[in-house]
Amino acid sequence: MSQNQNLDATWQYHSGTKHSYVGLRTNPHSLDWKNKPLLFKIYPTLEVTRLPRDFRETSVPALAAIAAAESSSTQEAIPDLETLAQLLFFSAGVTRSKKFEQGEMFFRAAACTGALYEIELYVVCADLKSANSPPLSAGVYHFGAAEFGLRQLRSGDFRQVVVEATANHPAVGHAPVIIICSGTYWRNAWKYRSRTYRHFGWDNGTILANLLAVAHSLKFPAHIVTGFIDSQVNALLRLDTNREVAFSLISIGYQDSTPPSAAPEISPLDLPTVPYSSEEVDYPAMRRMHEASSLDSAEEVGAWRGKTPLQKMPDPKVSARRLQLPDDSKVPKDTIEKVISRRGSSRLFVRDPITQPQLSLILDRATRGIPADFLHPFGSHLNDLYLIVNHVVGLEPGAYVYHWDKKSLELLKPGEFRGLPRPRTAVAGRCGGGCLFSGRSQKNYGALRQPWIPRGAIGSRHSWRKAVSRGLRTRTGSQRIDFL
């Protein structure tokens, strides 16, 4: 039996790591600040190629960037080094830092649980030209966020390795640049223990949402691919899979030609890294979950891809309120790079009400399609969207569900629910104060038992990632409309 069909391991992980009011208080966890992990992966024996910072203005409003349609263009679009640098900076780069008594805190382009930034980025590319710097040779690179640079792990064009690992996915086969995202267990488990694997999906989702938005703004096609032979991609990056695993990848750009059919040999590498901590605590449940959701062959990857089942939501029992979008002249025009650059983590929320057009605008833009191999056709979704409305002008307070197909909100239960979300959050009080609270139901749990994609345990990876990609779009829209 394929590892991916080991659904018992998936259910055990979900059941064993879910939050509960009792569990948070009977199984407390204190942080060992002296053993806090280093927030950057560093290869001390490899030279750093600094990336250019002369980013170009996209002139694309953030609310248009997050609502991009899937590109079916076959027009050649090959990123240069400056484009790659811009994509990396606005997805995982350090945008600013702030000094505290305990040390310096780094803020990155994409939000991350606990600001621990356990998602690492790697680049597999062909030769890339540069307008103002030396060109980048084809190879496999690690993105060093601390130095804003690349370290070459392998020299040569290894894109065909990734093409074969994805069972010849067409977007990957014609991509000049492939960005691979990995998850580092300990860096997040220091605080969140076994729940870290859930956070892989959440924190990877915010990065992927930024990558899609910026790539669209720069007019480059991008496609998320999550079905691949895990062992091949891990071997290409030379990952110690007890500590770090490849989690997703995204193709950037399009060229008519495909990579050379014979990729260079994947030879062993001896590349030491700086230890994250003096010691690391192991949580085996995370590795069991990942192993259970891994794909082992091109045949399994090919069979895994296909049509997303459209689980139709029941028609509203009461009259639903359609979205009321504002006039185009009233839609904010701040560019995606400006909105990302001012991102921060919110702990206190404005108590002022928002309007129904503002809410409608956020929902409309955040729920557009996502180009991904587990969402077909474009516009399919794995998650249902629920809202607790506290103070939205034009909407009765209460609990609502969003009907994707009708672009409307159905009132499920009227009333004041500001205190309701608090027991289900790790820190009480953060969710009850705003004018709106949104949640995304992972109906993919039920799909694990269905003969469909996501066939098997790998489905859990995508429900988390998809939910947060939607959530990040919601947050981006909220920040642009200036009430978050």
CSV table of N, CA and C in Angstrom, one decimal, residues 149-250:
chain,number,residue,atom,x,y,z
A,149,GLY,N,20.4,37.0,-0.3
A,149,GLY,CA,21.3,36.5,-1.4
A,149,GLY,C,21.1,35.0,-1.6
A,150,LEU,N,21.8,34.5,-2.6
A,150,LEU,CA,21.6,33.1,-3.0
A,150,LEU,C,23.0,32.4,-2.7
A,151,ARG,N,22.9,31.1,-2.3
A,151,ARG,CA,24.0,30.3,-2.2
A,151,ARG,C,23.8,29.1,-3.1
A,152,GLN,N,24.8,28.8,-3.9
A,152,GLN,CA,24.6,27.8,-4.9
A,152,GLN,C,24.9,26.4,-4.3
A,153,LEU,N,23.9,25.5,-4.3
A,153,LEU,CA,24.1,24.1,-3.8
A,153,LEU,C,24.6,23.2,-4.9
A,154,ARG,N,24.1,23.4,-6.2
A,154,ARG,CA,24.5,22.6,-7.3
A,154,ARG,C,24.6,23.5,-8.5
A,155,SER,N,25.6,23.2,-9.4
A,155,SER,CA,25.8,24.0,-10.6
A,155,SER,C,25.3,23.1,-11.8
A,156,GLY,N,24.5,23.8,-12.6
A,156,GLY,CA,23.9,23.1,-13.8
A,156,GLY,C,22.4,23.2,-13.8
A,157,ASP,N,21.8,22.8,-14.9
A,157,ASP,CA,20.4,22.9,-15.1
A,157,ASP,C,19.7,21.6,-14.6
A,158,PHE,N,19.1,21.7,-13.4
A,158,PHE,CA,18.5,20.6,-12.7
A,158,PHE,C,17.0,20.6,-12.8
A,159,ARG,N,16.5,21.5,-13.7
A,159,ARG,CA,15.0,21.6,-13.7
A,159,ARG,C,14.3,20.3,-14.2
A,160,GLN,N,15.0,19.5,-15.0
A,160,GLN,CA,14.4,18.2,-15.4
A,160,GLN,C,14.1,17.3,-14.3
A,161,VAL,N,15.0,17.4,-13.2
A,161,VAL,CA,14.7,16.5,-12.0
A,161,VAL,C,13.4,16.9,-11.4
A,162,VAL,N,13.1,18.2,-11.4
A,162,VAL,CA,11.8,18.6,-10.8
A,162,VAL,C,10.6,18.2,-11.7
A,163,VAL,N,10.9,18.4,-13.0
A,163,VAL,CA,9.8,18.0,-14.0
A,163,VAL,C,9.4,16.6,-13.8
A,164,GLU,N,10.4,15.7,-13.7
A,164,GLU,CA,10.2,14.3,-13.6
A,164,GLU,C,9.5,14.0,-12.2
A,165,ALA,N,9.9,14.7,-11.2
A,165,ALA,CA,9.3,14.5,-9.9
A,165,ALA,C,7.8,14.9,-9.9
A,166,THR,N,7.4,15.8,-10.7
A,166,THR,CA,6.0,16.3,-10.8
A,166,THR,C,5.3,15.5,-11.9
A,167,ALA,N,5.8,14.4,-12.4
A,167,ALA,CA,5.2,13.6,-13.4
A,167,ALA,C,4.9,14.5,-14.7
A,168,ASN,N,5.9,15.3,-15.0
A,168,ASN,CA,5.9,16.1,-16.2
A,168,ASN,C,4.7,17.1,-16.2
A,169,HIS,N,4.6,17.8,-15.1
A,169,HIS,CA,3.6,18.9,-15.0
A,169,HIS,C,3.9,19.9,-16.0
A,170,PRO,N,3.0,20.3,-16.9
A,170,PRO,CA,3.3,21.2,-18.0
A,170,PRO,C,3.8,22.6,-17.5
A,171,ALA,N,3.3,23.1,-16.4
A,171,ALA,CA,3.7,24.5,-16.0
A,171,ALA,C,5.2,24.4,-15.5
A,172,VAL,N,5.5,23.3,-14.9
A,172,VAL,CA,6.9,23.1,-14.4
A,172,VAL,C,7.8,22.8,-15.6
A,173,GLY,N,7.4,22.1,-16.6
A,173,GLY,CA,8.2,21.7,-17.8
A,173,GLY,C,8.6,22.9,-18.6
A,174,HIS,N,7.8,24.0,-18.5
A,174,HIS,CA,8.1,25.2,-19.3
A,174,HIS,C,8.6,26.4,-18.5
A,175,ALA,N,8.9,26.1,-17.2
A,175,ALA,CA,9.2,27.2,-16.3
A,175,ALA,C,10.7,27.4,-16.3
A,176,PRO,N,11.2,28.7,-16.6
A,176,PRO,CA,12.6,29.0,-16.4
A,176,PRO,C,13.1,29.0,-15.0
A,177,VAL,N,12.1,29.3,-14.0
A,177,VAL,CA,12.4,29.3,-12.6
A,177,VAL,C,11.4,28.5,-11.8
A,178,ILE,N,11.9,27.7,-10.9
A,178,ILE,CA,11.1,26.9,-10.0
A,178,ILE,C,11.5,27.2,-8.6
A,179,ILE,N,10.6,27.7,-7.7
A,179,ILE,CA,10.9,28.0,-6.4
A,179,ILE,C,10.3,26.9,-5.5
A,180,ILE,N,11.1,26.2,-4.7
A,180,ILE,CA,10.7,25.1,-3.9
A,180,ILE,C,10.7,25.6,-2.4
A,181,CYS,N,9.6,25.3,-1.7
A,181,CYS,CA,9.4,25.7,-0.3
A,181,CYS,C,9.6,24.4,0.5
A,182,SER,N,10.4,24.5,1.6
A,182,SER,CA,10.5,23.4,2.5
A,182,SER,C,10.1,23.9,3.9
A,183,GLY,N,9.9,22.9,4.8
A,183,GLY,CA,9.5,23.2,6.2
A,183,GLY,C,10.6,22.6,7.1
A,184,THR,N,11.0,23.5,8.0
A,184,THR,CA,12.0,23.1,9.0
A,184,THR,C,11.3,22.8,10.3
A,185,TYR,N,11.4,21.6,10.8
A,185,TYR,CA,10.6,21.1,11.9
A,185,TYR,C,10.9,21.9,13.2
A,186,TRP,N,12.1,21.9,13.7
A,186,TRP,CA,12.5,22.4,15.0
A,186,TRP,C,12.2,23.9,15.1
A,187,ARG,N,12.5,24.6,14.1
A,187,ARG,CA,12.4,26.1,14.2
A,187,ARG,C,11.0,26.5,14.7
A,188,ASN,N,10.0,25.8,14.3
A,188,ASN,CA,8.6,26.1,14.7
A,188,ASN,C,8.2,25.3,15.9
A,189,ALA,N,8.7,24.0,16.0
A,189,ALA,CA,8.3,23.1,17.1
A,189,ALA,C,8.9,23.6,18.4
A,190,TRP,N,9.9,24.5,18.4
A,190,TRP,CA,10.4,25.1,19.7
A,190,TRP,C,9.2,25.7,20.5
A,191,LYS,N,8.3,26.3,19.8
A,191,LYS,CA,7.1,26.9,20.5
A,191,LYS,C,5.8,26.0,20.3
A,192,TYR,N,5.6,25.4,19.2
A,192,TYR,CA,4.3,24.8,18.9
A,192,TYR,C,4.3,23.3,19.0
A,193,ARG,N,5.5,22.7,19.2
A,193,ARG,CA,5.6,21.3,19.4
A,193,ARG,C,5.0,20.5,18.2
A,194,SER,N,4.3,19.5,18.4
A,194,SER,CA,3.8,18.6,17.3
A,194,SER,C,2.9,19.3,16.4
A,195,ARG,N,2.3,20.4,16.8
A,195,ARG,CA,1.4,21.1,15.9
A,195,ARG,C,2.1,21.8,14.7
A,196,THR,N,3.4,21.8,14.7
A,196,THR,CA,4.2,22.4,13.7
A,196,THR,C,3.8,22.0,12.3
A,197,TYR,N,3.5,20.7,12.1
A,197,TYR,CA,3.2,20.3,10.7
A,197,TYR,C,1.9,21.0,10.2
A,198,ARG,N,1.0,21.3,11.1
A,198,ARG,CA,-0.1,22.1,10.6
A,198,ARG,C,0.4,23.5,10.2
A,199,HIS,N,1.3,24.0,10.9
A,199,HIS,CA,1.9,25.4,10.6
A,199,HIS,C,2.6,25.4,9.3
A,200,PHE,N,3.2,24.3,8.9
A,200,PHE,CA,3.8,24.2,7.6
A,200,PHE,C,2.8,24.7,6.5
A,201,GLY,N,1.6,24.1,6.6
A,201,GLY,CA,0.6,24.5,5.6
A,201,GLY,C,0.2,26.0,5.7
A,202,TRP,N,0.0,26.4,7.0
A,202,TRP,CA,-0.4,27.8,7.2
A,202,TRP,C,0.7,28.8,6.7
A,203,ASP,N,1.9,28.6,7.2
A,203,ASP,CA,3.0,29.5,6.9
A,203,ASP,C,3.5,29.4,5.4
A,204,ASN,N,3.4,28.3,4.8
A,204,ASN,CA,3.7,28.2,3.4
A,204,ASN,C,2.6,28.9,2.6
A,205,GLY,N,1.3,28.8,3.1
A,205,GLY,CA,0.3,29.4,2.3
A,205,GLY,C,0.4,30.9,2.2
A,206,THR,N,0.9,31.6,3.3
A,206,THR,CA,1.1,33.1,3.2
A,206,THR,C,2.2,33.4,2.2
A,207,ILE,N,3.3,32.6,2.1
A,207,ILE,CA,4.3,32.9,1.2
A,207,ILE,C,3.9,32.7,-0.3
A,208,LEU,N,3.1,31.6,-0.5
A,208,LEU,CA,2.6,31.3,-1.8
A,208,LEU,C,1.7,32.3,-2.3
A,209,ALA,N,0.8,32.8,-1.4
A,209,ALA,CA,-0.1,33.9,-1.8
A,209,ALA,C,0.6,35.1,-2.2
A,210,ASN,N,1.7,35.5,-1.5
A,210,ASN,CA,2.5,36.6,-1.9
A,210,ASN,C,3.2,36.4,-3.3
A,211,LEU,N,3.8,35.2,-3.4
A,211,LEU,CA,4.4,34.9,-4.7
A,211,LEU,C,3.5,35.0,-5.9
A,212,LEU,N,2.3,34.5,-5.7
A,212,LEU,CA,1.3,34.5,-6.8
A,212,LEU,C,0.9,36.0,-7.1
A,213,ALA,N,0.7,36.8,-6.1
A,213,ALA,CA,0.3,38.2,-6.3
A,213,ALA,C,1.4,39.0,-7.0
A,214,VAL,N,2.6,38.8,-6.5
A,214,VAL,CA,3.7,39.6,-7.1
A,214,VAL,C,4.1,39.1,-8.5
A,215,ALA,N,4.0,37.8,-8.7
A,215,ALA,CA,4.3,37.3,-10.1
A,215,ALA,C,3.3,37.9,-11.1
A,216,HIS,N,2.0,37.9,-10.7
A,216,HIS,CA,1.0,38.4,-11.5
A,216,HIS,C,1.2,39.9,-11.8
A,217,SER,N,1.6,40.7,-10.7
A,217,SER,CA,1.9,42.1,-10.9
A,217,SER,C,3.0,42.3,-11.9
A,218,LEU,N,4.0,41.4,-11.9
A,218,LEU,CA,5.1,41.6,-12.8
A,218,LEU,C,4.9,40.9,-14.1
A,219,LYS,N,3.7,40.4,-14.3
A,219,LYS,CA,3.2,39.8,-15.6
A,219,LYS,C,4.0,38.5,-15.9
A,220,PHE,N,4.1,37.7,-14.9
A,220,PHE,CA,4.7,36.3,-15.1
A,220,PHE,C,3.7,35.3,-14.7
A,221,PRO,N,3.5,34.3,-15.5
A,221,PRO,CA,2.6,33.2,-15.0
A,221,PRO,C,3.2,32.4,-13.9
A,222,ALA,N,2.4,32.0,-13.0
A,222,ALA,CA,2.9,31.2,-11.8
A,222,ALA,C,1.8,30.1,-11.5
A,223,HIS,N,2.3,29.0,-11.1
A,223,HIS,CA,1.4,27.9,-10.8
A,223,HIS,C,2.0,27.1,-9.6
A,224,ILE,N,1.1,26.9,-8.6
A,224,ILE,CA,1.5,26.1,-7.4
A,224,ILE,C,1.4,24.6,-7.7
A,225,VAL,N,2.4,23.9,-7.4
A,225,VAL,CA,2.4,22.4,-7.6
A,225,VAL,C,2.8,21.7,-6.2
A,226,THR,N,1.9,20.9,-5.8
A,226,THR,CA,2.1,20.2,-4.5
A,226,THR,C,2.2,18.7,-4.6
A,227,GLY,N,1.9,18.2,-5.7
A,227,GLY,CA,2.0,16.7,-5.9
A,227,GLY,C,3.3,16.4,-6.6
A,228,PHE,N,4.3,15.8,-5.9
A,228,PHE,CA,5.6,15.4,-6.5
A,228,PHE,C,6.2,14.3,-5.7
A,229,ILE,N,7.1,13.6,-6.3
A,229,ILE,CA,7.8,12.5,-5.6
A,229,ILE,C,8.7,13.2,-4.6
A,230,ASP,N,8.3,13.1,-3.3
A,230,ASP,CA,9.0,13.8,-2.2
A,230,ASP,C,10.5,13.4,-2.2
A,231,SER,N,10.8,12.2,-2.3
A,231,SER,CA,12.2,11.7,-2.1
A,231,SER,C,13.1,12.4,-3.2
A,232,GLN,N,12.6,12.5,-4.4
A,232,GLN,CA,13.5,13.1,-5.4
A,232,GLN,C,13.8,14.6,-5.2
A,233,VAL,N,12.8,15.3,-4.8
A,233,VAL,CA,13.0,16.7,-4.5
A,233,VAL,C,13.9,16.9,-3.3
A,234,ASN,N,13.6,16.1,-2.2
A,234,ASN,CA,14.5,16.2,-1.0
A,234,ASN,C,15.9,15.9,-1.3
A,235,ALA,N,16.1,14.9,-2.2
A,235,ALA,CA,17.5,14.5,-2.6
A,235,ALA,C,18.2,15.6,-3.4
A,236,LEU,N,17.4,16.3,-4.3
A,236,LEU,CA,18.0,17.4,-5.0
A,236,LEU,C,18.5,18.5,-4.1
A,237,LEU,N,17.7,18.8,-3.1
A,237,LEU,CA,18.1,19.9,-2.2
A,237,LEU,C,19.0,19.4,-1.1
A,238,ARG,N,19.3,18.1,-1.0
A,238,ARG,CA,20.1,17.5,0.0
A,238,ARG,C,19.6,17.9,1.4
A,239,LEU,N,18.4,17.5,1.6
A,239,LEU,CA,17.7,17.8,2.9
A,239,LEU,C,17.8,16.6,3.9
A,240,ASP,N,18.1,16.9,5.1
A,240,ASP,CA,18.1,15.9,6.2
A,240,ASP,C,16.6,15.8,6.5
A,241,THR,N,15.9,14.8,6.0
A,241,THR,CA,14.4,14.7,6.2
A,241,THR,C,14.0,14.5,7.6
A,242,ASN,N,14.9,14.2,8.5
A,242,ASN,CA,14.5,14.2,9.9
A,242,ASN,C,14.3,15.6,10.5
A,243,ARG,N,14.8,16.6,9.7
A,243,ARG,CA,14.8,17.9,10.2
A,243,ARG,C,14.1,18.9,9.3
A,244,GLU,N,14.1,18.6,8.0
A,244,GLU,CA,13.5,19.5,7.0
A,244,GLU,C,13.0,18.7,5.8
A,245,VAL,N,11.9,19.1,5.2
A,245,VAL,CA,11.3,18.4,4.1
A,245,VAL,C,10.7,19.4,3.1
A,246,ALA,N,10.8,19.0,1.8
A,246,ALA,CA,10.2,19.8,0.7
A,246,ALA,C,8.7,19.7,0.9
A,247,PHE,N,8.0,20.8,0.7
A,247,PHE,CA,6.6,20.9,1.0
A,247,PHE,C,5.7,21.3,-0.2
A,248,SER,N,6.2,22.2,-1.0
A,248,SER,CA,5.5,22.7,-2.2
A,248,SER,C,6.5,23.3,-3.1
A,249,LEU,N,6.0,23.6,-4.3
A,249,LEU,CA,6.9,24.4,-5.3
A,249,LEU,C,6.0,25.2,-6.1
A,250,ILE,N,6.5,26.2,-6.8
A,250,ILE,CA,5.8,27.1,-7.6
A,250,ILE,C,6.6,27.4,-8.9
